[in-house]
């Protein structure tokens, strides 16, 4: 896989870059695998799942680059699976310690 990005000339360190790229690639793989698992569980929500995965990709793969929080707002009629979708996503990405449901 090609390098995702390159650090500036003063900060360039091939070992550090390789570790960072490996971490990003592993997180992307895990995120896409989670998306596939969610699609197999929830019927008819493929487009919604793709949008959610796309919305949280930068936050999940490279959180140190973000300066603002990522907000994903799900709305719809009762019983469509919004809450279950988010719960399964959080569990699959192992973010249960960072998740608060109100």
CSV table of N, CA and C in Angstrom, one decimal:
chain,number,residue,atom,x,y,z
A,1,UNK,N,0.8,-1.2,0.0
A,1,UNK,CA,0.0,0.0,0.0
A,1,UNK,C,0.9,1.2,0.0
A,2,UNK,N,0.5,2.3,-0.8
A,2,UNK,CA,1.3,3.5,-0.8
A,2,UNK,C,1.1,4.2,0.5
A,3,UNK,N,2.1,5.1,0.8
A,3,UNK,CA,2.0,5.9,2.0
A,3,UNK,C,0.8,6.8,2.0
A,4,UNK,N,0.2,6.9,3.1
A,4,UNK,CA,-1.0,7.7,3.2
A,4,UNK,C,-0.7,9.2,3.2
A,5,UNK,N,0.3,9.6,3.9
A,5,UNK,CA,0.8,11.0,3.9
A,5,UNK,C,2.3,11.0,4.2
A,6,UNK,N,2.9,12.1,4.1
A,6,UNK,CA,4.3,12.2,4.3
A,6,UNK,C,4.6,13.3,5.4
A,7,UNK,N,5.4,13.1,6.3
A,7,UNK,CA,5.7,14.1,7.3
A,7,UNK,C,6.7,15.1,6.7
A,8,UNK,N,6.7,16.3,7.3
A,8,UNK,CA,7.6,17.3,6.9
A,8,UNK,C,9.1,16.9,6.9
A,9,UNK,N,10.0,17.7,6.3
A,9,UNK,CA,11.4,17.3,6.2
A,9,UNK,C,12.0,17.2,7.5
A,10,UNK,N,11.7,18.0,8.5
A,10,UNK,CA,12.4,18.0,9.8
A,10,UNK,C,11.9,16.8,10.6
A,11,UNK,N,10.7,16.4,10.4
A,11,UNK,CA,10.1,15.3,11.2
A,11,UNK,C,10.2,13.9,10.5
A,12,UNK,N,10.7,13.9,9.4
A,12,UNK,CA,10.7,12.6,8.6
A,12,UNK,C,11.6,11.6,9.3
A,13,UNK,N,11.0,10.4,9.5
A,13,UNK,CA,11.7,9.3,10.2
A,13,UNK,C,11.0,8.1,9.6
A,14,UNK,N,11.7,7.3,8.8
A,14,UNK,CA,11.1,6.2,8.1
A,14,UNK,C,10.5,5.1,9.1
A,15,UNK,N,11.1,4.9,10.2
A,15,UNK,CA,10.5,3.9,11.2
A,15,UNK,C,9.2,4.5,11.7
A,16,UNK,N,9.3,5.8,12.1
A,16,UNK,CA,8.0,6.4,12.6
A,16,UNK,C,6.9,6.4,11.6
A,17,UNK,N,7.3,6.7,10.3
A,17,UNK,CA,6.3,6.8,9.3
A,17,UNK,C,5.7,5.4,9.0
A,18,UNK,N,6.6,4.4,9.0
A,18,UNK,CA,6.1,3.0,8.8
A,18,UNK,C,5.1,2.5,9.9
A,19,UNK,N,5.4,2.9,11.2
A,19,UNK,CA,4.6,2.5,12.3
A,19,UNK,C,3.2,3.2,12.1
A,20,UNK,N,3.3,4.5,11.8
A,20,UNK,CA,2.0,5.3,11.6
A,20,UNK,C,1.2,4.7,10.5
A,21,UNK,N,1.8,4.4,9.4
A,21,UNK,CA,1.1,3.9,8.2
A,21,UNK,C,0.5,2.5,8.6
A,22,UNK,N,1.3,1.7,9.3
A,22,UNK,CA,0.7,0.4,9.7
A,22,UNK,C,-0.5,0.5,10.6
A,23,UNK,N,-0.4,1.5,11.5
A,23,UNK,CA,-1.5,1.7,12.5
A,23,UNK,C,-2.7,2.1,11.7
A,24,UNK,N,-2.6,3.1,10.8
A,24,UNK,CA,-3.7,3.6,10.0
A,24,UNK,C,-4.3,2.5,9.2
A,25,UNK,N,-3.5,1.7,8.5
A,25,UNK,CA,-4.0,0.6,7.7
A,25,UNK,C,-4.7,-0.5,8.5
A,26,UNK,N,-4.2,-0.8,9.7
A,26,UNK,CA,-4.9,-1.8,10.5
A,26,UNK,C,-6.2,-1.2,11.0
A,27,UNK,N,-6.3,0.0,11.3
A,27,UNK,CA,-7.6,0.6,11.8
A,27,UNK,C,-8.5,0.7,10.6
A,28,UNK,N,-8.1,1.0,9.4
A,28,UNK,CA,-8.9,1.0,8.2
A,28,UNK,C,-9.5,-0.4,8.0
A,29,UNK,N,-8.7,-1.4,8.0
A,29,UNK,CA,-9.1,-2.7,7.9
A,29,UNK,C,-10.2,-3.1,8.9
A,30,UNK,N,-9.9,-2.7,10.1
A,30,UNK,CA,-10.9,-3.1,11.2
A,30,UNK,C,-12.2,-2.3,11.0
A,31,UNK,N,-12.1,-1.1,10.5
A,31,UNK,CA,-13.3,-0.3,10.3
A,31,UNK,C,-14.1,-0.9,9.2
A,32,UNK,N,-13.5,-1.2,8.1
A,32,UNK,CA,-14.2,-1.8,6.9
A,32,UNK,C,-14.8,-3.2,7.2
A,33,UNK,N,-14.1,-4.0,8.0
A,33,UNK,CA,-14.6,-5.3,8.5
A,33,UNK,C,-15.8,-5.1,9.3
A,34,UNK,N,-15.8,-4.1,10.2
A,34,UNK,CA,-16.9,-3.8,11.0
A,34,UNK,C,-18.1,-3.4,10.2
A,35,UNK,N,-17.9,-2.6,9.2
A,35,UNK,CA,-18.9,-2.2,8.2
A,35,UNK,C,-19.6,-3.4,7.6
A,36,UNK,N,-18.7,-4.3,7.2
A,36,UNK,CA,-19.3,-5.5,6.5
A,36,UNK,C,-20.1,-6.3,7.5
A,37,UNK,N,-19.6,-6.4,8.8
A,37,UNK,CA,-20.4,-7.2,9.8
A,37,UNK,C,-21.8,-6.5,10.0
A,38,UNK,N,-21.7,-5.2,10.1
A,38,UNK,CA,-23.0,-4.4,10.3
A,38,UNK,C,-23.9,-4.6,9.2
A,39,UNK,N,-23.4,-4.6,8.0
A,39,UNK,CA,-24.3,-4.8,6.8
A,39,UNK,C,-24.9,-6.2,6.8
A,40,UNK,N,-24.2,-7.2,7.2
A,40,UNK,CA,-24.7,-8.5,7.2
A,40,UNK,C,-25.8,-8.7,8.3
A,41,UNK,N,-25.8,-7.9,9.4
A,41,UNK,CA,-26.7,-7.9,10.4
A,41,UNK,C,-28.0,-7.1,10.1
A,42,UNK,N,-27.8,-5.9,9.6
A,42,UNK,CA,-28.9,-5.0,9.4
A,42,UNK,C,-29.3,-5.0,7.9
A,43,UNK,N,-30.5,-5.4,7.7
A,43,UNK,CA,-31.0,-5.5,6.3
A,43,UNK,C,-31.5,-4.1,5.8
A,44,UNK,N,-31.0,-3.7,4.6
A,44,UNK,CA,-31.5,-2.5,4.0
A,44,UNK,C,-30.9,-1.2,4.5
A,45,UNK,N,-29.8,-1.3,5.3
A,45,UNK,CA,-29.1,-0.1,5.8
A,45,UNK,C,-27.7,0.0,5.3
A,46,UNK,N,-27.5,-0.6,4.2
A,46,UNK,CA,-26.1,-0.6,3.6
A,46,UNK,C,-25.6,0.9,3.3
A,47,UNK,N,-26.5,1.7,2.7
A,47,UNK,CA,-26.1,3.1,2.4
A,47,UNK,C,-25.8,3.9,3.7
A,48,UNK,N,-26.6,3.7,4.7
A,48,UNK,CA,-26.5,4.4,6.0
A,48,UNK,C,-25.2,3.9,6.7
A,49,UNK,N,-24.9,2.6,6.6
A,49,UNK,CA,-23.7,2.1,7.3
A,49,UNK,C,-22.5,2.7,6.5
A,50,UNK,N,-22.5,2.7,5.2
A,50,UNK,CA,-21.4,3.3,4.4
A,50,UNK,C,-21.1,4.7,4.8
A,51,UNK,N,-22.2,5.5,5.0
A,51,UNK,CA,-22.1,6.9,5.4
A,51,UNK,C,-21.5,7.1,6.8
A,52,UNK,N,-21.9,6.2,7.7
A,52,UNK,CA,-21.4,6.3,9.0
A,52,UNK,C,-19.9,5.9,9.0
A,53,UNK,N,-19.5,4.8,8.4
A,53,UNK,CA,-18.1,4.4,8.3
A,53,UNK,C,-17.3,5.5,7.7
A,54,UNK,N,-17.8,6.1,6.6
A,54,UNK,CA,-17.1,7.2,6.0
A,54,UNK,C,-16.9,8.4,6.9
A,55,UNK,N,-18.0,8.7,7.7
A,55,UNK,CA,-18.0,9.9,8.5
A,55,UNK,C,-17.0,9.7,9.7
A,56,UNK,N,-16.8,8.5,10.2
A,56,UNK,CA,-15.9,8.3,11.3
A,56,UNK,C,-14.5,7.9,11.0
A,57,UNK,N,-14.3,7.7,9.7
A,57,UNK,CA,-13.0,7.1,9.3
A,57,UNK,C,-11.8,7.9,9.7
A,58,UNK,N,-11.8,9.2,9.4
A,58,UNK,CA,-10.7,10.1,9.8
A,58,UNK,C,-10.5,10.1,11.3
A,59,UNK,N,-11.6,10.2,12.0
A,59,UNK,CA,-11.6,10.2,13.5
A,59,UNK,C,-11.0,9.0,14.1
A,60,UNK,N,-11.4,7.8,13.5
A,60,UNK,CA,-10.9,6.5,14.0
A,60,UNK,C,-9.5,6.2,13.6
A,61,UNK,N,-9.2,6.5,12.4
A,61,UNK,CA,-7.8,6.2,11.8
A,61,UNK,C,-6.7,7.1,12.2
A,62,UNK,N,-7.0,8.4,12.3
A,62,UNK,CA,-6.0,9.4,12.6
A,62,UNK,C,-6.5,10.5,13.5
A,63,UNK,N,-6.9,10.1,14.7
A,63,UNK,CA,-7.5,11.1,15.7
A,63,UNK,C,-6.6,12.3,16.0
A,64,UNK,N,-5.3,12.1,15.9
A,64,UNK,CA,-4.4,13.2,16.3
A,64,UNK,C,-4.4,14.3,15.3
A,65,UNK,N,-5.0,14.1,14.1
A,65,UNK,CA,-5.1,15.2,13.1
A,65,UNK,C,-6.3,16.1,13.2
A,66,UNK,N,-7.3,15.6,14.0
A,66,UNK,CA,-8.6,16.3,14.1
A,66,UNK,C,-8.5,17.4,15.2
A,67,UNK,N,-9.1,18.6,14.9
A,67,UNK,CA,-9.2,19.7,15.8
A,67,UNK,C,-10.6,19.9,16.3
A,68,UNK,N,-11.6,19.2,15.7
A,68,UNK,CA,-13.0,19.3,16.1
A,68,UNK,C,-13.5,17.9,16.2
A,69,UNK,N,-14.6,17.8,17.1
A,69,UNK,CA,-15.2,16.4,17.2
A,69,UNK,C,-15.9,16.0,16.0
A,70,UNK,N,-16.0,14.8,15.7
A,70,UNK,CA,-16.9,14.2,14.7
A,70,UNK,C,-18.2,13.9,15.2
A,71,UNK,N,-19.3,14.5,14.6
A,71,UNK,CA,-20.6,14.3,15.1
A,71,UNK,C,-21.4,13.5,14.0
A,72,UNK,N,-22.0,12.4,14.4
A,72,UNK,CA,-22.9,11.7,13.4
A,72,UNK,C,-24.2,11.7,14.1
A,73,UNK,N,-25.2,12.2,13.4
A,73,UNK,CA,-26.6,12.3,13.9
A,73,UNK,C,-27.5,11.3,13.1
A,74,UNK,N,-28.0,10.4,13.8
A,74,UNK,CA,-29.0,9.4,13.2
A,74,UNK,C,-30.4,9.8,13.6
A,75,UNK,N,-31.3,9.9,12.7
A,75,UNK,CA,-32.7,10.2,13.0
A,75,UNK,C,-33.6,9.3,12.1
A,76,UNK,N,-34.7,9.1,12.6
A,76,UNK,CA,-35.7,8.3,11.9
A,76,UNK,C,-36.8,7.7,12.8
A,77,UNK,N,-37.7,7.0,12.3
A,77,UNK,CA,-38.8,6.4,13.0
A,77,UNK,C,-38.3,5.4,14.0
A,78,UNK,N,-39.1,5.2,15.0
A,78,UNK,CA,-38.7,4.2,16.1
A,78,UNK,C,-38.7,2.8,15.5
A,79,UNK,N,-37.7,2.0,15.9
A,79,UNK,CA,-37.6,0.6,15.5
A,79,UNK,C,-36.8,0.4,14.2
A,80,UNK,N,-36.1,1.4,13.7
A,80,UNK,CA,-35.3,1.2,12.5
A,80,UNK,C,-33.9,0.6,12.8
A,81,UNK,N,-33.5,0.6,14.1
A,81,UNK,CA,-32.2,0.0,14.4
A,81,UNK,C,-31.1,1.0,14.7
A,82,UNK,N,-31.4,2.3,14.9
A,82,UNK,CA,-30.4,3.3,15.1
A,82,UNK,C,-29.5,3.0,16.3
A,83,UNK,N,-30.2,2.7,17.4
A,83,UNK,CA,-29.5,2.5,18.7
A,83,UNK,C,-28.7,1.2,18.6
A,84,UNK,N,-29.3,0.2,18.1
A,84,UNK,CA,-28.6,-1.1,18.0
A,84,UNK,C,-27.4,-1.0,17.1
A,85,UNK,N,-27.5,-0.3,16.0
A,85,UNK,CA,-26.4,0.0,15.0
A,85,UNK,C,-25.2,0.6,15.7
A,86,UNK,N,-25.5,1.7,16.5
A,86,UNK,CA,-24.4,2.4,17.2
A,86,UNK,C,-23.8,1.5,18.3
A,87,UNK,N,-24.6,0.8,19.0
A,87,UNK,CA,-24.1,-0.1,20.1
A,87,UNK,C,-23.2,-1.2,19.5
A,88,UNK,N,-23.6,-1.8,18.4
A,88,UNK,CA,-22.8,-2.8,17.7
A,88,UNK,C,-21.5,-2.2,17.2
A,89,UNK,N,-21.6,-1.0,16.6
A,89,UNK,CA,-20.4,-0.3,16.1
A,89,UNK,C,-19.4,-0.1,17.2
A,90,UNK,N,-19.8,0.5,18.3
A,90,UNK,CA,-19.0,0.8,19.4
A,90,UNK,C,-18.3,-0.5,20.0
A,91,UNK,N,-19.1,-1.6,20.1
A,91,UNK,CA,-18.6,-2.8,20.6
A,91,UNK,C,-17.5,-3.4,19.7
A,92,UNK,N,-17.8,-3.4,18.4
A,92,UNK,CA,-16.9,-3.9,17.4
A,92,UNK,C,-15.6,-3.2,17.3
A,93,UNK,N,-15.6,-1.9,17.5
A,93,UNK,CA,-14.4,-1.1,17.5
A,93,UNK,C,-13.7,-1.0,18.9
A,94,UNK,N,-14.3,-1.7,19.8
A,94,UNK,CA,-13.8,-1.7,21.2
A,94,UNK,C,-13.7,-0.3,21.8
A,95,UNK,N,-14.8,0.5,21.7
A,95,UNK,CA,-14.8,1.8,22.2
A,95,UNK,C,-15.8,1.9,23.4
A,96,UNK,N,-16.1,0.8,24.0
A,96,UNK,CA,-17.1,0.8,25.1
A,96,UNK,C,-16.8,1.7,26.2
A,97,UNK,N,-15.5,1.8,26.5
A,97,UNK,CA,-15.0,2.7,27.6
A,97,UNK,C,-15.3,4.2,27.3
A,98,UNK,N,-15.3,4.5,26.0
A,98,UNK,CA,-15.5,5.9,25.6
A,98,UNK,C,-16.9,6.2,25.2
A,99,UNK,N,-17.8,5.3,25.4
A,99,UNK,CA,-19.2,5.5,24.9
A,99,UNK,C,-20.2,5.7,26.1
A,100,UNK,N,-21.0,6.8,25.9
A,100,UNK,CA,-22.0,7.1,27.0
A,100,UNK,C,-23.3,7.2,26.2
A,101,UNK,N,-24.3,6.5,26.8
A,101,UNK,CA,-25.6,6.5,26.2
A,101,UNK,C,-26.5,7.2,27.1
A,102,UNK,N,-27.2,8.3,26.6
A,102,UNK,CA,-28.1,9.0,27.5
A,102,UNK,C,-29.5,8.9,26.9
